[in-house]
Short mmCIF file of C-alpha atoms in Angstrom, two decimals:
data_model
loop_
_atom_site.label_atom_id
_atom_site.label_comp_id
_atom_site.label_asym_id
_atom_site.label_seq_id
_atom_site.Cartn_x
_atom_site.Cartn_y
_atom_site.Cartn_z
CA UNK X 1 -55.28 33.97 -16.51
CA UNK X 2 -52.36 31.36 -15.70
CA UNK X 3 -48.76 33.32 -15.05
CA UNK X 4 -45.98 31.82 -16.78
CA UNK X 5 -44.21 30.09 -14.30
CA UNK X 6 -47.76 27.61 -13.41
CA UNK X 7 -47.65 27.07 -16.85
CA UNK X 8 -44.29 25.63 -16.70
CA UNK X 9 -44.83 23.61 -13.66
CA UNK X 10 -47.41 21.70 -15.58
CA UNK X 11 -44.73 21.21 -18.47
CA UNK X 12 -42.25 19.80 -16.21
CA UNK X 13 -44.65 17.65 -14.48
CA UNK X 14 -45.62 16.20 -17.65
CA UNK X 15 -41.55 15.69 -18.04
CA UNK X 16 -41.03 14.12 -14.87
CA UNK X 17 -43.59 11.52 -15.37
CA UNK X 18 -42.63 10.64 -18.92
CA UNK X 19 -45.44 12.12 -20.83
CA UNK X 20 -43.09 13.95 -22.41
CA UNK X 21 -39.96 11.59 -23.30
CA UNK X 22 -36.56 13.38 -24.03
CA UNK X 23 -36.44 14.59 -28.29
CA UNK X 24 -40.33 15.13 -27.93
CA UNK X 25 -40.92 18.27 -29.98
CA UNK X 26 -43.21 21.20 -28.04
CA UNK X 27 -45.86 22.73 -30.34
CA UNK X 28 -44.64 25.98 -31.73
CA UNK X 29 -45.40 28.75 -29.44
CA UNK X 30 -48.85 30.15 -30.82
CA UNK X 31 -49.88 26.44 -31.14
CA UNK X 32 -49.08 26.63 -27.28
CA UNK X 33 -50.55 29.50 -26.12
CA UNK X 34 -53.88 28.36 -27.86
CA UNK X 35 -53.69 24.65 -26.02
CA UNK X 36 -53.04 26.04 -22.99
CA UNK X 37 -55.46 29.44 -22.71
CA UNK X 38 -52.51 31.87 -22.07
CA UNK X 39 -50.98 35.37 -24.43
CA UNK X 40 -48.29 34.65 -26.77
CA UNK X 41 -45.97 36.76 -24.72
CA UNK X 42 -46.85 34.30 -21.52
CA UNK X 43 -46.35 31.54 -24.00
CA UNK X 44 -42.50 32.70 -24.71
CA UNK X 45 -41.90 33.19 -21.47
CA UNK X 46 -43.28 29.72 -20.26
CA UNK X 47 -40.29 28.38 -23.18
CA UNK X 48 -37.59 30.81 -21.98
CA UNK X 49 -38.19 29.58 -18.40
CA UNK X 50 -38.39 25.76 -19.37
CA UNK X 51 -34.88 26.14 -21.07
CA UNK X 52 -33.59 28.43 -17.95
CA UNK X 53 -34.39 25.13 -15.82
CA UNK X 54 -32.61 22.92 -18.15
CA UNK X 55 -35.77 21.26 -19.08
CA UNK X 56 -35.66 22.06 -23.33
CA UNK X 57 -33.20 23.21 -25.85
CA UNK X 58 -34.47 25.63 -28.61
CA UNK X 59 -33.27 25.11 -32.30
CA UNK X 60 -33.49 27.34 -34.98
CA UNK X 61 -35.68 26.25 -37.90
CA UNK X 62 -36.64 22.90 -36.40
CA UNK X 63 -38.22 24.19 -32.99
CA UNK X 64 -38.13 23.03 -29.42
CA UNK X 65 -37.56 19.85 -28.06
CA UNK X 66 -37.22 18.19 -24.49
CA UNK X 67 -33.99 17.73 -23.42
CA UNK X 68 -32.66 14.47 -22.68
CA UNK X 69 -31.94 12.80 -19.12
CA UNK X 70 -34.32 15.33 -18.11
CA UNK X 71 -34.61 15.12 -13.67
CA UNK X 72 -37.09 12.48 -12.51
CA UNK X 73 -37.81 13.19 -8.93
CA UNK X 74 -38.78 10.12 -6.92
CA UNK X 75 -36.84 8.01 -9.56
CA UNK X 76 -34.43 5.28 -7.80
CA UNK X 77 -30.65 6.28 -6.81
CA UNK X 78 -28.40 5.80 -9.97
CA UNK X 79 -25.63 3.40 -10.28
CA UNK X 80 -22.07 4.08 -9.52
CA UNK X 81 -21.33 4.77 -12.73
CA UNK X 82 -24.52 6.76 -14.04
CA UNK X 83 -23.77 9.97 -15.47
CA UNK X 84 -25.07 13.01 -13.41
CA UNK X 85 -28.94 14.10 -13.73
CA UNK X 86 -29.13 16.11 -17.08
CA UNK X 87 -26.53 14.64 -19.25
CA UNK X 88 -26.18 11.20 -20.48
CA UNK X 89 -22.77 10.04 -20.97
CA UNK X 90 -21.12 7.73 -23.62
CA UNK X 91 -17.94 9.51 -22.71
CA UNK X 92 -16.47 7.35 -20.02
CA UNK X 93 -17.17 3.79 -20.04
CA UNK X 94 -17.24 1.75 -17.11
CA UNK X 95 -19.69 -1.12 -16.77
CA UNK X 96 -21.96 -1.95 -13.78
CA UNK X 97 -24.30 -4.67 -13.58
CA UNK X 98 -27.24 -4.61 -11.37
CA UNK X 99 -25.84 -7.36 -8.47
CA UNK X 100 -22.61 -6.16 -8.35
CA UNK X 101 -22.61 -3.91 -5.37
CA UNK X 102 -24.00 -7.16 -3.42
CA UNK X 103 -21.49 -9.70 -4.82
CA UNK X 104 -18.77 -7.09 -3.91
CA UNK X 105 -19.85 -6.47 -0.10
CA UNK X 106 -19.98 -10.55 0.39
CA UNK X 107 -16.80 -10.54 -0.80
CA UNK X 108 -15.42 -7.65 1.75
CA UNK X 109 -17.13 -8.90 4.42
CA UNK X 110 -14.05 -10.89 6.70
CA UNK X 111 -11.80 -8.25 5.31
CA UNK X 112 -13.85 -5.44 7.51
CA UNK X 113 -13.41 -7.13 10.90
CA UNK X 114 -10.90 -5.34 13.41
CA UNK X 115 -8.07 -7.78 12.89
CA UNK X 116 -7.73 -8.06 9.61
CA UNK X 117 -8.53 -4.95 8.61
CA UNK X 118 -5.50 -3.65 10.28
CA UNK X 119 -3.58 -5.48 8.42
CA UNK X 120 -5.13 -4.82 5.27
CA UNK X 121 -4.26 -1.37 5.84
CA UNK X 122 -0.61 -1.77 6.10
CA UNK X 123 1.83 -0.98 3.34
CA UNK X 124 3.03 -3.65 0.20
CA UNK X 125 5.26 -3.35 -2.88
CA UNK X 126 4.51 -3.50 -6.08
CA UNK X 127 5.34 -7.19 -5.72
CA UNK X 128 2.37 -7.97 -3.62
CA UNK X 129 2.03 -11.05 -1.90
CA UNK X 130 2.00 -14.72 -3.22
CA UNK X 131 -1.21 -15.44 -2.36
CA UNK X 132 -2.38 -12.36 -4.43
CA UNK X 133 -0.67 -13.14 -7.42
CA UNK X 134 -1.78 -16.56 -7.69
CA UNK X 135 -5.34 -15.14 -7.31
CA UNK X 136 -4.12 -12.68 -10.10
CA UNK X 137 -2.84 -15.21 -12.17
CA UNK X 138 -6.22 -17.00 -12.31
CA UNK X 139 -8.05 -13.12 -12.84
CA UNK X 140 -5.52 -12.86 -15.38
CA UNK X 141 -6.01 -16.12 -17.00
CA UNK X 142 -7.95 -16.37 -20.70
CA UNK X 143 -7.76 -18.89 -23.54
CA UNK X 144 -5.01 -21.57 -22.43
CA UNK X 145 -3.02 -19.21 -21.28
CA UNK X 146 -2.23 -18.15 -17.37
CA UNK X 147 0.77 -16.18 -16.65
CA UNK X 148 3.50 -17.14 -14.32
CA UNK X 149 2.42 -15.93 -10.82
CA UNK X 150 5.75 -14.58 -9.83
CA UNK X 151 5.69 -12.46 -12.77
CA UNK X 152 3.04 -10.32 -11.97
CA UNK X 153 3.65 -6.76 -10.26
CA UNK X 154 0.92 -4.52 -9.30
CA UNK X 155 -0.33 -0.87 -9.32
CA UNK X 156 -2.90 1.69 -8.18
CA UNK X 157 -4.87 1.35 -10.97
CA UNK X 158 -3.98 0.44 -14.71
CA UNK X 159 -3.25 3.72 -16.02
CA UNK X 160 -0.19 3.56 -13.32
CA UNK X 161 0.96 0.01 -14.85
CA UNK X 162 0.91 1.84 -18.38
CA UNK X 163 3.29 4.78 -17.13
CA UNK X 164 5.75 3.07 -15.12
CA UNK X 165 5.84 -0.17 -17.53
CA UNK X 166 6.18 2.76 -20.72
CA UNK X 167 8.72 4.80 -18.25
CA UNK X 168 11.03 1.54 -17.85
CA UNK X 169 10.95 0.50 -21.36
CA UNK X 170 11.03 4.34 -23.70
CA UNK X 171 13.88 6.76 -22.39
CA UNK X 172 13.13 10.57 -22.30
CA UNK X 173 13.04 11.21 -26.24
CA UNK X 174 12.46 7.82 -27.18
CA UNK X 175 10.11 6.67 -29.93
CA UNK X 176 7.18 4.78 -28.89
CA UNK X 177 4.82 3.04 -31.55
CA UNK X 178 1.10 2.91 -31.23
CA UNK X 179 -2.20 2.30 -33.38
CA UNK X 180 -2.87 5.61 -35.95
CA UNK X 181 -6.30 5.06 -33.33
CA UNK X 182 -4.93 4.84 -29.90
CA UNK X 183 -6.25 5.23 -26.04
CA UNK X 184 -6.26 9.13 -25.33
CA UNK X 185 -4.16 8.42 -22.00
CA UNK X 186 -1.19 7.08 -23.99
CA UNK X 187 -0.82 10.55 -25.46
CA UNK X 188 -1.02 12.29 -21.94
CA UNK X 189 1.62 9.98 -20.80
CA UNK X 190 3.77 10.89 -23.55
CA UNK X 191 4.06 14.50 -23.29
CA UNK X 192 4.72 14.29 -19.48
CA UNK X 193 7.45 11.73 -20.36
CA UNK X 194 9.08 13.50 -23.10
CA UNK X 195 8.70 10.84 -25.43
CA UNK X 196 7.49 10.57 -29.62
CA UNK X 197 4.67 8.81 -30.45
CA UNK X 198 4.56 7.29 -33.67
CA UNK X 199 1.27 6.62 -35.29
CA UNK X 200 1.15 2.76 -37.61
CA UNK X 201 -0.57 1.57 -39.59
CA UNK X 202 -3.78 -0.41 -38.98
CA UNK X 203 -6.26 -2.74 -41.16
CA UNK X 204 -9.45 -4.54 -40.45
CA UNK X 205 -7.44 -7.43 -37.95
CA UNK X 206 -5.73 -4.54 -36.40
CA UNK X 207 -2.07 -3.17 -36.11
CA UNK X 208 -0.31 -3.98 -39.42
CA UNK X 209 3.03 -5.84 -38.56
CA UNK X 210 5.01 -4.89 -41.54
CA UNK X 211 3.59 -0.73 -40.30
CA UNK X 212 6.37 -1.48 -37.49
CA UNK X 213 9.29 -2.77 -39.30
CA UNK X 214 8.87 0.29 -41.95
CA UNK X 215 8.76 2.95 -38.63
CA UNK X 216 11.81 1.21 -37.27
CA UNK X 217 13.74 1.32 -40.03
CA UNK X 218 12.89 4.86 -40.43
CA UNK X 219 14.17 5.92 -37.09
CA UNK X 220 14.35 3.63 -33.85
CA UNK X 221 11.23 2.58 -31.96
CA UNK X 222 11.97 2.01 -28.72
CA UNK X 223 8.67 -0.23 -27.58
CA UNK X 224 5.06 -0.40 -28.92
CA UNK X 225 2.28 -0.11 -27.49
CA UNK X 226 -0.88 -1.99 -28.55
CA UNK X 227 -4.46 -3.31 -28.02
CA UNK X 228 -5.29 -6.79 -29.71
CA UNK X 229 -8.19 -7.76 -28.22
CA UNK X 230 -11.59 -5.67 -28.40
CA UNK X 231 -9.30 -2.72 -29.49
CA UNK X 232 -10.36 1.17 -27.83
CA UNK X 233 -12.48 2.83 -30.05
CA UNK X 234 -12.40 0.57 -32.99
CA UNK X 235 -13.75 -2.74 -30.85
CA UNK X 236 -11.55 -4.77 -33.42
CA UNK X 237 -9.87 -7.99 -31.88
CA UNK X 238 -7.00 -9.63 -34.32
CA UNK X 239 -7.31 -12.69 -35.63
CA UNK X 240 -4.53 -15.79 -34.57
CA UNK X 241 -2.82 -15.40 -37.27
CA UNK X 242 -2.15 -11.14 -37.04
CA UNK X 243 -0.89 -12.37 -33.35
CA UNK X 244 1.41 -14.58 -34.58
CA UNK X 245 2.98 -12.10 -37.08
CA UNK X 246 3.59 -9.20 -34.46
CA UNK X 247 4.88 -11.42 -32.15
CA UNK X 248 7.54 -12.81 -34.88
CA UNK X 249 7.59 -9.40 -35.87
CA UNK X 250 8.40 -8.46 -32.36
CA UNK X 251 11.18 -11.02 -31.22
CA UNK X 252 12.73 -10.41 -35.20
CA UNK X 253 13.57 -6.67 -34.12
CA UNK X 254 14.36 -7.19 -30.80
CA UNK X 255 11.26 -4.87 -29.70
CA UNK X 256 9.33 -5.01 -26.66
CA UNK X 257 5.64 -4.64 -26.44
CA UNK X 258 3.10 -3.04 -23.70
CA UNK X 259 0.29 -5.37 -24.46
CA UNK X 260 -3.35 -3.40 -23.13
CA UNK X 261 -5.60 -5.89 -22.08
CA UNK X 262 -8.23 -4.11 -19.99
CA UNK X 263 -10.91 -4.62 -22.36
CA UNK X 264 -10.01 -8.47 -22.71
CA UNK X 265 -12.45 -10.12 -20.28
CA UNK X 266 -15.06 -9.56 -22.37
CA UNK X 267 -13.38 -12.08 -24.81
CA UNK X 268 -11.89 -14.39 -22.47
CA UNK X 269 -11.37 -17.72 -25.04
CA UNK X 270 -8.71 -15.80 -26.45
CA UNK X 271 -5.35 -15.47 -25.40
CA UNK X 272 -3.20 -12.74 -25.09
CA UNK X 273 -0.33 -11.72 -27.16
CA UNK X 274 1.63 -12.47 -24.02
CA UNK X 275 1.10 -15.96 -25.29
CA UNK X 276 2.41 -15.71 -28.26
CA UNK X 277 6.12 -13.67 -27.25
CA UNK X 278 6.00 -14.01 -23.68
CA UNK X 279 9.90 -12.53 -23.45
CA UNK X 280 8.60 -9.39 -25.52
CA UNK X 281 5.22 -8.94 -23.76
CA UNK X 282 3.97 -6.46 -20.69
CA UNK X 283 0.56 -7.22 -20.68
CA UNK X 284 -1.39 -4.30 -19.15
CA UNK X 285 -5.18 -5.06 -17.11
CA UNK X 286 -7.15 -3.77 -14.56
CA UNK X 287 -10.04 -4.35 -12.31
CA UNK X 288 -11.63 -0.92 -13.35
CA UNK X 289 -13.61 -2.72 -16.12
CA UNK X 290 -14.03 -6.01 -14.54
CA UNK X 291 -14.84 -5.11 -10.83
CA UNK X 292 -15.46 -1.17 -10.71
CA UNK X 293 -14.02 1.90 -11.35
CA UNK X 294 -13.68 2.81 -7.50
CA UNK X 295 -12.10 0.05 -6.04
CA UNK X 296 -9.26 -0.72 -8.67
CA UNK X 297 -6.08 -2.79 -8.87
CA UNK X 298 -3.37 -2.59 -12.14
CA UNK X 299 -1.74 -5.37 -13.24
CA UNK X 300 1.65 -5.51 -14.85
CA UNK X 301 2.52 -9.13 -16.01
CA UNK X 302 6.50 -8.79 -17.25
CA UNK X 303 9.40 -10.71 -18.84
CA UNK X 304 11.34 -12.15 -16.17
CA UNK X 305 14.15 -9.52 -17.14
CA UNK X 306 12.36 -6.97 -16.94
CA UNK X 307 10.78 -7.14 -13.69
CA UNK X 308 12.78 -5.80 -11.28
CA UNK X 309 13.22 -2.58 -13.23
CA UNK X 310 9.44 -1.97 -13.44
CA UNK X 311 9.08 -3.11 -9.87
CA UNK X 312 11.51 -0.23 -9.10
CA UNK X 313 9.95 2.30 -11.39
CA UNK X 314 5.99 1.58 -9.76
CA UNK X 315 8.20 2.28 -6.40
CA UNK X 316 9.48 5.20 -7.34
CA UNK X 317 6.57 6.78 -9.39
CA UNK X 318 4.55 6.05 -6.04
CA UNK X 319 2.51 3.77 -8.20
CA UNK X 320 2.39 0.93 -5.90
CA UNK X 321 -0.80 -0.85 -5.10
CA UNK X 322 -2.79 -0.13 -1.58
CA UNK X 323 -3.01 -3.65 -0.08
CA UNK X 324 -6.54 -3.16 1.27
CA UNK X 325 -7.30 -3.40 -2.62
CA UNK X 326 -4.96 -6.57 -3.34
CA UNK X 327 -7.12 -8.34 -0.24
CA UNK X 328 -9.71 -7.53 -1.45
CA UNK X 329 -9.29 -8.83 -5.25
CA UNK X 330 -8.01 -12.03 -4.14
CA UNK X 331 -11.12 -12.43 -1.79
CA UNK X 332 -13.17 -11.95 -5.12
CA UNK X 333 -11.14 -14.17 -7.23
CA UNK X 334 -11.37 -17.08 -4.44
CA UNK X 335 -15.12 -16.53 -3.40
CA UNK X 336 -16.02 -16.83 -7.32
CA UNK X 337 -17.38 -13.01 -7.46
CA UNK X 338 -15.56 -11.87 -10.45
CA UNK X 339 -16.17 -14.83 -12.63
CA UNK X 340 -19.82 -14.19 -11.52
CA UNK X 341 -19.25 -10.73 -12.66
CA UNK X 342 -17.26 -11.33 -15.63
CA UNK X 343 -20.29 -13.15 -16.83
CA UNK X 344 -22.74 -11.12 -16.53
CA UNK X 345 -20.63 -8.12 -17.87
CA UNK X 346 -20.22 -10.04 -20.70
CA UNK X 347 -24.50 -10.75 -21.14
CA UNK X 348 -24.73 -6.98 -20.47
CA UNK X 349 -22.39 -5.78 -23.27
CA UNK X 350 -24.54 -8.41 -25.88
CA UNK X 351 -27.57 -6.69 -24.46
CA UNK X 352 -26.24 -3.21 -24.86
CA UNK X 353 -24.80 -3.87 -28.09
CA UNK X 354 -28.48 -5.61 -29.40
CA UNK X 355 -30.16 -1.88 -28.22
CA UNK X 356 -27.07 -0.44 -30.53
CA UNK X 357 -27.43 -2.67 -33.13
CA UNK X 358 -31.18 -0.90 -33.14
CA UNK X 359 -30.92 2.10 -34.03
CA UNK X 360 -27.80 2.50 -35.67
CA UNK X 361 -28.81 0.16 -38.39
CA UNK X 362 -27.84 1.57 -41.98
CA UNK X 363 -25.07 3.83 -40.58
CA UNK X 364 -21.39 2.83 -41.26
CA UNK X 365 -20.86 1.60 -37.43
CA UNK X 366 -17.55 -0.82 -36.26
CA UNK X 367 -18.10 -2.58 -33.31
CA UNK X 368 -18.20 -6.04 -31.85
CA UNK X 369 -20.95 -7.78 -30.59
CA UNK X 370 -19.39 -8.09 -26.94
CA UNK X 371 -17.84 -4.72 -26.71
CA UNK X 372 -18.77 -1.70 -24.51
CA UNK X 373 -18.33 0.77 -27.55
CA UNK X 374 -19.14 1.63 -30.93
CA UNK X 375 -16.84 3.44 -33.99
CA UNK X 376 -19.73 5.45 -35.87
CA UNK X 377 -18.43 7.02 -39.00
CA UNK X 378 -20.78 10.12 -39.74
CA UNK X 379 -22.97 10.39 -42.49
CA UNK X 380 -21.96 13.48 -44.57
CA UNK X 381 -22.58 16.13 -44.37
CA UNK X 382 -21.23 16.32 -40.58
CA UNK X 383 -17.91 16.73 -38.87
CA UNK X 384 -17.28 15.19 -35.92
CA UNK X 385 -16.66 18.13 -34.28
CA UNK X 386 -19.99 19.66 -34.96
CA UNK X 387 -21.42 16.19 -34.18
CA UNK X 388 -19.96 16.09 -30.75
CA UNK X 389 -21.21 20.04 -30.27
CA UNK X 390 -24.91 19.20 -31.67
CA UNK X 391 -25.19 16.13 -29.21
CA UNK X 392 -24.08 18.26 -26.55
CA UNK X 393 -26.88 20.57 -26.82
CA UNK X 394 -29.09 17.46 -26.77
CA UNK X 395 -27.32 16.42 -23.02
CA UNK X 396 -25.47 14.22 -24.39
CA UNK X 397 -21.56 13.22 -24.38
CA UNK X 398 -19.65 11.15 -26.98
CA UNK X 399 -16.21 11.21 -27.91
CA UNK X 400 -14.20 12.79 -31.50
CA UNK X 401 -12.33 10.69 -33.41
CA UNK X 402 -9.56 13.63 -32.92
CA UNK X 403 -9.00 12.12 -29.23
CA UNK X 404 -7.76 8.86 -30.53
CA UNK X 405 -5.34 10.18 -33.03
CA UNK X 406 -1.69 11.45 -32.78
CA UNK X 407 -2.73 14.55 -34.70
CA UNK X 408 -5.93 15.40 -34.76
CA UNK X 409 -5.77 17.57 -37.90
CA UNK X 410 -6.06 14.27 -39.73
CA UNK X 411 -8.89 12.59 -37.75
CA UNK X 412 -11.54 11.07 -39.47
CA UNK X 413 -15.39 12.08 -39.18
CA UNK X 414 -16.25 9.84 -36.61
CA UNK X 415 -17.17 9.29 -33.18
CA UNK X 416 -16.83 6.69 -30.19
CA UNK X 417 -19.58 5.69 -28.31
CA UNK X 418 -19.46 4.36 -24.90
CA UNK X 419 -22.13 1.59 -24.09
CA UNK X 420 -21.42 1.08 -20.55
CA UNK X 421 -23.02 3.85 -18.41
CA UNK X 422 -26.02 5.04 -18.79
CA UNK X 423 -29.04 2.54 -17.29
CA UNK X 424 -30.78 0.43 -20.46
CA UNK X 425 -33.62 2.59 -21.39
CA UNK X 426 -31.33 5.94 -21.24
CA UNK X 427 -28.94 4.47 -23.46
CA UNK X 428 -31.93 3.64 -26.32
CA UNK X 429 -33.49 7.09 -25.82
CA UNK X 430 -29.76 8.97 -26.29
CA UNK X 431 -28.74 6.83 -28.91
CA UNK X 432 -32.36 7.59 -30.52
CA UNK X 433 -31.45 11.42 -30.58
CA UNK X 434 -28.64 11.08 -31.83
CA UNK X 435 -29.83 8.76 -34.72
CA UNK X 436 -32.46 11.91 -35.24
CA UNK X 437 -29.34 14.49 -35.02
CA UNK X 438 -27.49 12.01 -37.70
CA UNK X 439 -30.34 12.57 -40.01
CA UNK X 440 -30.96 16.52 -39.85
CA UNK X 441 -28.58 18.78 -41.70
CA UNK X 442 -25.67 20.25 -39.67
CA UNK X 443 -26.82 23.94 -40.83
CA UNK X 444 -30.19 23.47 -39.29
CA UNK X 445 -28.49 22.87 -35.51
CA UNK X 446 -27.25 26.44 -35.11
CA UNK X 447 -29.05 28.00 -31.62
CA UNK X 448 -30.74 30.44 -30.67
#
């Protein structure tokens, strides 16, 4: 008679080649034992050792079902930003498209020789160089709009343009005003600064103007911080006229404004609010989206009065760019690579969005057509906390609405979904579980 564990090398055989996909349900264990010639008590064991290896999860009153992102040996290297074998990830969301490691080394390819690699590797201010921010200034550039070369600063990354532009503008127990749904960091940066974030007011075109003249009056704002275009999680960009009221709104109170534009590209006929009150506006990008996540560059494009203070905070936070990464984002700008890859970021999102669009027909889902993410308000009966728990035991990571809002005892039931990083087919298969998971009832997901 078979042992147990042969029994399970045939089942995870049949799960590396894809005849069993991830959500396919296993017969129940008699059913089993029958099919395959073994004891009942061989047929358990065969189930507790396919969940030991990671293979299934069990579920109480609805059976056992292959896991998803199950281990495919043989399958082809995943991208850079692929989630790790045995969890698919719509968590973090940083898109890759399939020619951009080639584009990129072209690009890097005179920057690697002796000579000018040394002096890529020397140090540079937040500044830059002039060459790099006109390159920038064309990156930068969307709509009619293209910001002032010698305006634009530079850091490590974005999230170090949003600290040191938020630590030059909001004092240690200042008041800083952001969407009721706002990017996670913001809050992180805000406790380590010591400084109150006050939650406004939002509508279907985004931040409501008159929500910031009611908080100021109130008590003092300080700044605000805000995402018009292809807003994180709710994927809602505001319409001309919205832009034209905060801006008025803006330069009426005297207030300045940290303008996030990192999601942007992907709507590049539009300008920014910069535009629109360019002596109230730090507009905020990045080349984590655009380019990739590992070889960034933050952007920091100020009023000329404030510059030289946020200059001197990006020195003195240590947030200064590494000029290796400023030579090598002007090389892209001039040799054309990240329009290429602006473009096809932008046919990758529509493509990711149609396989969206899919399954999550009928649900209450916000989103844009050429956004990375989705705003999926839960069917009741389920919290988004148990949602997030459920689609965990599945292998699979998506974000609470509680991680967008200042207090997340007042969060609704929803959750953010993150388009961007799992290849094409893993996306539809984890999106198709949790369509499935959407469905059940929340009392049926307890395990064993």
């Amino acid at each position: 008679m078979k042992d147990y564990q042969s029994v399970a090398d045939e089942v995870a055989e049949e799960i590396r080649s894809g005849s069993l996909r991830p959500g396919d349900r296993l017969p129940p264990q008699r059913e089993f034992a029958r099919q395959h010639g073994i004891a009942n008590s061989t047929a358990t064991r065969v189930y507790q050792e396919l969940a030991r290896r990671g293979l299934t999860v069990g579920e109480v009153g609805r059976g056992t079902f292959v896991r998803a992102a199950s281990a495919r040996s043989g399958a082809s290297a995943p991208a850079l930003t692929e989630p790790a074998v045995g969890r698919i990830d719509l968590e973090l969301n940083y898109p890759a498209v399939p020619e951009q490691s080639a584009l990129l080394a072209e690009g890097l390819g005179g920057l690697l020789r002796p000579d000018t690699l040394g002096y890529a590797l020397r140090p540079v201010g937040a500044s830059g160089l002039p060459a790099v921010q006109e390159s920038a200034a064309d990156t930068l550039a969307r709509g009619d709009w293209r910001p002032d070369p010698a305006r634009i600063l530079f850091a490590g990354n974005g999230r170090q343009a949003i600290s040191a532009v938020i630590t030059a503008l909001v004092a240690p127990g200042g008041r800083l005003g952001v969407e009721e749904l706002t990017y996670p960091v913001i809050k992180a940066v805000a406790a380590r600064l010591g400084i109150t974030l006050v939650p406004l007011a939002m509508d279907d075109a985004g931040l409501i103007p008159q929500a910031v003249v009611e908080a100021h009056a109130v008590a003092p704002l300080h700044a605000v911080y805000v995402q018009p275009r292809l807003h994180n999680p709710l994927s809602l960009t505001m319409p001309e006229q919205r832009v034209e009221q905060l801006a008025e709104t803006l330069r009426r109170l005297g207030l300045p404004a940290v303008e996030d534009a990192v999601w942007a590209f992907l709507r590049d006929e539009l300008p920014p609010l910069a535009a629109y009150a360019p002596e109230r506006t730090v507009l905020i990008d990045s080349l984590s989206k655009r380019i990739a996540p590992g070889l960034t560059l933050g952007f920091a494009v100020a009023p000329t009065d404030l510059t030289s203070e946020i200059a001197a905070t990006l020195g003195s936070g240590g947030w200064a760019p590494m000029r290796f990464a400023l030579e090598a984002a002007h090389r892209w700008q001039q040799n054309g690579t990240v329009k290429k890859l602006v473009a096809a970021k932008q046919r990758e999102a529509a493509a990711r969005q149609g396989i969206a669009a899919r399954h999550l027909t009928g649900f209450a889902v916000q989103t844009d057509p050429r956004s990375y993410h989705c705003w999926w308000q839960l069917p009741r009966p389920w919290r988004a906390d148990t949602f997030v728990a459920a689609a965990a035991r599945h292998g699979i990571g998506v974000v609470p609405a509680a991680a967008f809002t200042i207090d997340g005892n007042h969060a609704p039931n929803a959750v953010r979904l993150g388009l961007a990083s799992p290849q094409l087919d893993v996306l539809s298969q984890a999106l198709g579980t949790l369509v499935d998971l959407a469905r059940s009832a929340p009392e049926d997901l307890v395990t064993s």
